[in-house]
Amino acid sequence: MQNRQFFFAPKIQYELVAERSEANHSNLRIPFWCSILELVRTHFAAAGGEEVPPRKFGKAAEPHRSKPQKNPEKNIGSNHILIFGEKNFLILMETNDDLDTSNEIKFFSTTGEEVELRKFNIFIGISLGNKLLTKELAKAYVEWAIERTKKNVVVLIADEIDAVNWMIFNNLDETSAGEKVSNKAQGLDDMFSRAIKIIAREKDSTVENRVKVIRWRDVKTDRFNKLLATLESEFETNLDFRNRILSFVKKYCELRKKSVVEADQVKLAGYILAELPTLLEGIEFNGVQYDMIFYPTYIDSGMSQFVLDIQNGIYPDLLSKLQLSVKCVMAESYLEKLEILFD
């Protein structure tokens, strides 16, 4: 197994050095399973057994003993993150490797080289269900986009279309779901707005004018509504198209470990249908056409490939009805998916 890394951490990056117990203690550069005590003892013995553990909270960690300690995890330094599960845990160790976006981003209908040439206006698609998003990641995403966009950047928070998820997965009524969505969306809005201000202060004062945070209502133009109506009609009349959409719904339900009846699956399909116009043709905001989406996600769900298939005519009649004036290109950045996020 090769090392996996967490990217888009601007100043600190982390490398997975342990997952669970069993195996090779000879080289910490290879992920292996071990108990907390085994990890602590092995990691700091890796340099010959005499290495002083990193400082934590301003104090040097206590030297490791051969006998079991009551709280061995206290000896793990501040350059580690512990993520606990029921029986297993992850240890992430800080690395000094440079950020290499080619290893973390997958492009659709374009290449990394084209993106570096600033051929597209980029919008960042943010889902309310993204539980791994942090202020550091928000800042890094904006920095990545502003360095590669043709002119401006938009951060699109998919708020109102997320209400259906709260209604079905959390059994909330429409009003309560709307309140949840509003609160979460405002939190994300604040996070990205702060990131933009920090970048403007530290790097480029023009960023505040070139990067805008918007909501779903801001992309619901006449063109968007026309595309959505066409897609909703296709969902009702084209069985193959309908089944492809529902396959994404079922995959998402499995990821969340939820059993959802067919009628509710159809309701959840509304989320996918609503986002398809933005993926197929991009978005228009303040007179600027944004023709590339940058989307942080947990896994390669196959959605971008599905969009590519539609753009390339897998459903000829649908493509004819859509009459796409622009074909949006896509980039997916994969976050580490931890099972505890969906329990």
Short mmCIF file of C-alpha atoms in Angstrom, two decimals:
data_model
loop_
_atom_site.label_atom_id
_atom_site.label_comp_id
_atom_site.label_asym_id
_atom_site.label_seq_id
_atom_site.Cartn_x
_atom_site.Cartn_y
_atom_site.Cartn_z
CA MET A 1 0.00 0.00 0.00
CA GLN A 2 1.36 3.40 -0.92
CA ASN A 3 1.31 6.35 1.42
CA ARG A 4 -1.81 8.45 1.28
CA GLN A 5 -1.66 12.16 1.95
CA PHE A 6 -4.07 14.89 2.93
CA PHE A 7 -3.80 17.73 0.45
CA PHE A 8 -5.00 21.32 0.45
CA ALA A 9 -3.56 21.89 3.92
CA PRO A 10 -1.72 25.12 3.15
CA LYS A 11 1.09 25.00 5.70
CA ILE A 12 0.78 21.59 7.33
CA GLN A 13 0.21 18.33 5.51
CA TYR A 14 -0.47 14.97 7.06
CA GLU A 15 0.47 11.48 6.05
CA LEU A 16 -1.32 8.35 7.16
CA VAL A 17 1.24 6.32 9.12
CA ALA A 18 -1.00 3.87 10.94
CA GLU A 19 -4.44 2.41 10.71
CA ARG A 20 -4.82 -0.71 12.84
CA SER A 21 -2.97 -3.57 14.46
CA GLU A 22 -1.02 -6.22 12.58
CA ALA A 23 2.14 -6.06 10.70
CA ASN A 24 5.29 -4.43 9.71
CA HIS A 25 6.89 -2.22 12.35
CA SER A 26 10.09 -1.75 10.40
CA ASN A 27 9.18 1.28 8.35
CA LEU A 28 6.73 3.97 9.38
CA ARG A 29 6.64 5.34 5.86
CA ILE A 30 4.33 2.42 5.06
CA PRO A 31 0.88 2.52 6.70
CA PHE A 32 0.38 -0.36 9.11
CA TRP A 33 -1.97 -1.42 11.86
CA CYS A 34 -0.89 -1.29 15.48
CA SER A 35 -2.15 -0.48 18.93
CA ILE A 36 -1.65 3.05 20.26
CA LEU A 37 1.13 1.84 22.53
CA GLU A 38 2.83 -0.04 19.71
CA LEU A 39 2.64 3.00 17.48
CA VAL A 40 4.04 5.36 20.09
CA ARG A 41 6.89 3.02 20.96
CA THR A 42 7.68 2.16 17.34
CA HIS A 43 7.49 5.63 15.91
CA PHE A 44 9.88 7.23 18.35
CA ALA A 45 12.20 4.23 18.25
CA ALA A 46 12.44 4.45 14.47
CA ALA A 47 15.52 6.67 14.62
CA GLY A 48 17.46 4.27 16.83
CA GLY A 49 15.46 4.20 20.01
CA GLU A 50 16.83 7.40 21.50
CA GLU A 51 14.75 10.02 19.72
CA VAL A 52 13.02 12.52 22.00
CA PRO A 53 9.30 12.69 21.28
CA PRO A 54 7.99 15.99 19.91
CA ARG A 55 6.86 18.66 22.31
CA LYS A 56 3.21 18.87 23.13
CA PHE A 57 1.57 21.77 24.92
CA GLY A 58 5.04 23.25 25.51
CA LYS A 59 6.45 20.25 27.38
CA ALA A 60 8.64 17.40 26.23
CA ALA A 61 6.69 14.17 26.16
CA GLU A 62 7.70 11.58 28.71
CA PRO A 63 10.20 8.96 27.42
CA HIS A 64 8.61 5.69 26.41
CA ARG A 65 8.77 2.74 28.74
CA SER A 66 8.88 -0.91 27.85
CA LYS A 67 5.95 -1.68 30.13
CA PRO A 68 2.42 -0.63 29.18
CA GLN A 69 1.44 2.91 30.05
CA LYS A 70 -1.95 4.01 31.26
CA ASN A 71 -2.38 6.71 28.63
CA PRO A 72 0.21 6.09 25.91
CA GLU A 73 -1.60 8.39 23.48
CA LYS A 74 -0.42 11.36 25.58
CA ASN A 75 3.07 10.72 24.26
CA ILE A 76 1.99 11.30 20.69
CA GLY A 77 3.29 14.71 19.70
CA SER A 78 1.47 17.76 18.44
CA ASN A 79 2.45 16.89 14.89
CA HIS A 80 -0.02 14.01 14.98
CA ILE A 81 -3.79 13.83 14.72
CA LEU A 82 -5.65 10.92 16.29
CA ILE A 83 -9.02 9.95 14.86
CA PHE A 84 -10.70 7.27 16.96
CA GLY A 85 -13.21 4.70 15.79
CA GLU A 86 -14.84 1.95 17.85
CA LYS A 87 -11.78 -0.30 17.85
CA ASN A 88 -9.49 1.23 15.30
CA PHE A 89 -7.94 4.63 14.89
CA LEU A 90 -6.00 6.65 12.41
CA ILE A 91 -2.72 8.41 13.09
CA LEU A 92 -1.85 11.19 10.69
CA MET A 93 1.75 12.37 10.79
CA GLU A 94 2.86 15.79 9.59
CA THR A 95 4.90 15.74 6.40
CA ASN A 96 6.93 18.41 4.67
CA ASP A 97 6.11 17.41 1.11
CA ASP A 98 5.13 20.16 -1.30
CA LEU A 99 1.52 20.33 -2.43
CA ASP A 100 1.16 18.41 -5.67
CA THR A 101 -2.28 19.02 -7.11
CA SER A 102 -1.75 16.53 -9.93
CA ASN A 103 -2.10 13.68 -7.42
CA GLU A 104 -5.35 14.86 -5.91
CA ILE A 105 -7.49 16.39 -8.64
CA LYS A 106 -9.23 14.53 -11.44
CA PHE A 107 -10.19 16.54 -14.51
CA PHE A 108 -13.09 15.91 -16.88
CA SER A 109 -13.23 17.41 -20.42
CA THR A 110 -10.00 19.28 -19.73
CA THR A 111 -6.48 18.76 -18.44
CA GLY A 112 -4.37 20.23 -15.70
CA GLU A 113 -2.25 21.90 -18.36
CA GLU A 114 -5.26 23.71 -19.84
CA VAL A 115 -6.38 24.84 -16.40
CA GLU A 116 -2.92 26.26 -15.70
CA LEU A 117 -3.31 28.36 -18.86
CA ARG A 118 -6.32 30.13 -17.27
CA LYS A 119 -8.74 29.12 -20.00
CA PHE A 120 -11.82 28.98 -17.75
CA ASN A 121 -13.71 31.02 -15.21
CA ILE A 122 -13.89 28.75 -12.18
CA PHE A 123 -16.68 28.25 -9.70
CA ILE A 124 -16.29 26.15 -6.55
CA GLY A 125 -19.26 23.92 -5.78
CA ILE A 126 -19.81 23.43 -2.05
CA SER A 127 -22.24 20.85 -0.70
CA LEU A 128 -23.79 21.31 2.74
CA GLY A 129 -23.07 17.63 3.36
CA ASN A 130 -19.29 18.14 3.20
CA LYS A 131 -18.33 17.37 6.81
CA LEU A 132 -14.59 17.55 6.22
CA LEU A 133 -14.52 21.17 5.11
CA THR A 134 -12.38 23.42 7.32
CA LYS A 135 -11.35 27.06 7.24
CA GLU A 136 -7.89 25.97 6.07
CA LEU A 137 -9.37 23.99 3.19
CA ALA A 138 -11.72 26.84 2.29
CA LYS A 139 -8.75 29.20 2.03
CA ALA A 140 -6.73 26.69 0.01
CA TYR A 141 -9.59 26.06 -2.43
CA VAL A 142 -10.01 29.79 -3.08
CA GLU A 143 -6.26 30.23 -3.52
CA TRP A 144 -6.12 27.32 -5.98
CA ALA A 145 -9.00 28.72 -8.02
CA ILE A 146 -7.91 32.37 -8.05
CA GLU A 147 -4.45 31.36 -9.30
CA ARG A 148 -5.96 29.47 -12.26
CA THR A 149 -9.18 31.23 -13.22
CA LYS A 150 -9.48 33.39 -16.33
CA LYS A 151 -10.94 36.36 -14.48
CA ASN A 152 -13.11 35.79 -11.41
CA VAL A 153 -14.12 33.01 -9.01
CA VAL A 154 -17.51 32.17 -7.54
CA VAL A 155 -18.09 29.96 -4.49
CA LEU A 156 -21.51 28.39 -4.98
CA ILE A 157 -23.14 27.05 -1.81
CA ALA A 158 -25.78 24.48 -2.72
CA ASP A 159 -28.18 25.43 0.04
CA GLU A 160 -31.88 25.29 -0.80
CA ILE A 161 -31.66 22.06 -2.81
CA ASP A 162 -30.23 20.34 0.29
CA ALA A 163 -33.48 20.63 2.25
CA VAL A 164 -34.75 17.33 0.83
CA ASN A 165 -31.81 15.50 2.44
CA TRP A 166 -32.79 16.80 5.88
CA MET A 167 -36.43 15.90 5.33
CA ILE A 168 -35.72 12.31 4.31
CA PHE A 169 -32.58 11.37 6.24
CA ASN A 170 -33.47 13.26 9.43
CA ASN A 171 -37.28 13.12 9.32
CA LEU A 172 -37.64 16.90 9.50
CA ASP A 173 -40.61 18.83 8.23
CA GLU A 174 -40.10 21.37 5.46
CA THR A 175 -39.84 24.34 7.83
CA SER A 176 -37.30 22.68 10.14
CA ALA A 177 -35.28 21.43 7.17
CA GLY A 178 -35.22 24.94 5.76
CA GLU A 179 -33.91 26.31 9.05
CA LYS A 180 -31.15 23.69 9.17
CA VAL A 181 -30.14 24.50 5.62
CA SER A 182 -30.15 28.23 6.33
CA ASN A 183 -27.92 27.85 9.40
CA LYS A 184 -25.43 25.54 7.70
CA ALA A 185 -25.28 27.67 4.58
CA GLN A 186 -24.60 30.79 6.62
CA GLY A 187 -21.77 29.03 8.42
CA LEU A 188 -20.17 28.08 5.10
CA ASP A 189 -20.75 31.57 3.73
CA ASP A 190 -18.96 33.06 6.75
CA MET A 191 -16.10 30.55 6.44
CA PHE A 192 -15.38 31.36 2.80
CA SER A 193 -15.91 35.10 3.30
CA ARG A 194 -13.28 35.07 6.05
CA ALA A 195 -10.93 33.07 3.83
CA ILE A 196 -11.32 35.63 1.06
CA LYS A 197 -10.53 38.49 3.44
CA ILE A 198 -7.42 36.71 4.74
CA ILE A 199 -6.12 36.10 1.21
CA ALA A 200 -6.83 39.73 0.29
CA ARG A 201 -4.92 40.92 3.33
CA GLU A 202 -1.99 38.53 3.01
CA LYS A 203 -1.53 38.13 -0.73
CA ASP A 204 -3.71 40.08 -3.14
CA SER A 205 -6.01 42.98 -2.30
CA THR A 206 -7.98 42.45 -5.53
CA VAL A 207 -9.28 39.08 -4.36
CA GLU A 208 -12.23 40.57 -2.47
CA ASN A 209 -13.56 42.00 -5.73
CA ARG A 210 -12.75 38.91 -7.80
CA VAL A 211 -14.18 36.18 -5.54
CA LYS A 212 -17.84 36.12 -4.54
CA VAL A 213 -19.79 33.70 -2.35
CA ILE A 214 -23.26 33.05 -3.74
CA ARG A 215 -26.28 30.86 -2.97
CA TRP A 216 -28.43 28.61 -5.12
CA ARG A 217 -31.02 31.33 -5.74
CA ASP A 218 -28.31 33.32 -7.54
CA VAL A 219 -27.92 30.73 -10.32
CA LYS A 220 -31.63 30.18 -11.02
CA THR A 221 -31.73 32.18 -14.23
CA ASP A 222 -34.25 31.67 -17.03
CA ARG A 223 -31.66 29.51 -18.78
CA PHE A 224 -31.15 27.39 -15.66
CA ASN A 225 -34.91 26.90 -15.26
CA LYS A 226 -35.27 25.85 -18.90
CA LEU A 227 -32.51 23.26 -18.58
CA LEU A 228 -33.98 21.94 -15.33
CA ALA A 229 -37.45 21.57 -16.85
CA THR A 230 -35.97 19.59 -19.76
CA LEU A 231 -34.07 17.28 -17.40
CA GLU A 232 -37.11 16.73 -15.16
CA SER A 233 -39.17 15.79 -18.21
CA GLU A 234 -36.46 13.37 -19.34
CA PHE A 235 -36.48 11.78 -15.88
CA GLU A 236 -40.19 11.05 -16.28
CA THR A 237 -40.04 9.70 -19.84
CA ASN A 238 -36.61 8.10 -20.34
CA LEU A 239 -36.25 4.95 -18.24
CA ASP A 240 -32.50 4.59 -18.77
CA PHE A 241 -31.86 8.21 -17.78
CA ARG A 242 -34.12 7.79 -14.76
CA ASN A 243 -32.29 4.64 -13.64
CA ARG A 244 -28.89 6.34 -13.97
CA ILE A 245 -30.06 9.20 -11.76
CA LEU A 246 -31.53 6.81 -9.19
CA SER A 247 -28.30 4.79 -9.14
CA PHE A 248 -26.50 7.84 -7.72
CA VAL A 249 -29.24 8.24 -5.12
CA LYS A 250 -28.91 4.60 -4.07
CA LYS A 251 -25.14 4.87 -3.86
CA TYR A 252 -25.44 7.91 -1.62
CA CYS A 253 -27.98 6.15 0.61
CA GLU A 254 -25.59 3.21 0.96
CA LEU A 255 -22.76 5.59 1.85
CA ARG A 256 -24.93 7.06 4.59
CA LYS A 257 -26.05 3.56 5.64
CA LYS A 258 -29.69 4.52 5.25
CA SER A 259 -32.57 2.46 3.90
CA VAL A 260 -34.79 4.69 1.79
CA VAL A 261 -38.09 3.71 0.16
CA GLU A 262 -38.52 4.18 -3.58
CA ALA A 263 -40.82 7.21 -3.28
CA ASP A 264 -38.22 9.03 -1.19
CA GLN A 265 -35.47 8.02 -3.61
CA VAL A 266 -37.39 9.85 -6.31
CA LYS A 267 -37.55 12.93 -4.08
CA LEU A 268 -33.80 12.73 -3.48
CA ALA A 269 -33.30 12.53 -7.24
CA GLY A 270 -34.54 16.11 -7.34
CA TYR A 271 -31.23 17.23 -5.83
CA ILE A 272 -29.26 15.64 -8.66
CA LEU A 273 -31.60 16.95 -11.33
CA ALA A 274 -31.29 20.45 -9.86
CA GLU A 275 -27.49 20.42 -9.92
CA LEU A 276 -27.20 18.96 -13.43
CA PRO A 277 -27.75 22.30 -15.26
CA THR A 278 -24.78 23.79 -13.38
CA LEU A 279 -22.61 20.79 -14.26
CA LEU A 280 -23.65 20.59 -17.90
CA GLU A 281 -23.40 24.26 -18.84
CA GLY A 282 -21.82 26.00 -15.85
CA ILE A 283 -23.39 29.05 -14.25
CA GLU A 284 -23.89 32.71 -15.11
CA PHE A 285 -23.40 35.36 -12.44
CA ASN A 286 -23.16 39.12 -12.86
CA GLY A 287 -22.76 38.79 -16.60
CA VAL A 288 -19.85 36.34 -16.39
CA GLN A 289 -20.15 32.73 -17.59
CA TYR A 290 -18.37 30.30 -15.25
CA ASP A 291 -17.49 27.26 -17.34
CA MET A 292 -15.44 25.15 -14.93
CA ILE A 293 -16.56 23.64 -11.65
CA PHE A 294 -14.09 22.68 -8.94
CA TYR A 295 -15.82 20.24 -6.61
CA PRO A 296 -14.45 18.83 -3.32
CA THR A 297 -15.93 15.39 -2.69
CA TYR A 298 -15.31 12.16 -0.75
CA ILE A 299 -15.24 9.72 -3.64
CA ASP A 300 -15.41 9.46 -7.40
CA SER A 301 -19.16 8.83 -7.56
CA GLY A 302 -19.28 8.70 -11.33
CA MET A 303 -21.39 11.86 -11.56
CA SER A 304 -18.82 13.85 -13.54
CA GLN A 305 -18.47 10.99 -16.01
CA PHE A 306 -22.27 10.88 -16.33
CA VAL A 307 -22.30 14.60 -17.11
CA LEU A 308 -19.57 14.02 -19.68
CA ASP A 309 -21.66 11.25 -21.26
CA ILE A 310 -24.65 13.58 -21.58
CA GLN A 311 -22.50 16.33 -23.10
CA ASN A 312 -21.11 13.81 -25.60
CA GLY A 313 -24.55 12.60 -26.70
CA ILE A 314 -25.22 9.34 -24.87
CA TYR A 315 -28.87 10.47 -24.99
CA PRO A 316 -29.06 12.11 -28.43
CA ASP A 317 -32.65 13.32 -28.08
CA LEU A 318 -31.92 14.86 -24.67
CA LEU A 319 -28.80 16.60 -25.97
CA SER A 320 -30.83 18.01 -28.84
CA LYS A 321 -33.45 19.36 -26.42
CA LEU A 322 -30.84 20.85 -24.08
CA GLN A 323 -29.06 22.78 -26.85
CA LEU A 324 -26.04 23.43 -24.64
CA SER A 325 -24.40 26.74 -25.50
CA VAL A 326 -21.39 25.94 -23.29
CA LYS A 327 -20.02 22.62 -22.09
CA CYS A 328 -18.82 22.99 -18.53
CA VAL A 329 -15.55 21.26 -17.65
CA MET A 330 -15.05 19.69 -14.25
CA ALA A 331 -12.40 19.02 -11.62
CA GLU A 332 -12.95 16.83 -8.57
CA SER A 333 -10.75 17.01 -5.48
CA TYR A 334 -11.05 13.93 -3.30
CA LEU A 335 -11.20 14.26 0.47
CA GLU A 336 -10.42 11.32 2.73
CA LYS A 337 -13.70 9.55 3.45
CA LEU A 338 -13.80 8.34 7.03
CA GLU A 339 -16.58 5.95 8.00
CA ILE A 340 -17.18 7.79 11.27
CA LEU A 341 -18.56 10.69 9.27
CA PHE A 342 -21.52 8.63 8.15
CA ASP A 343 -22.31 6.69 11.32
#
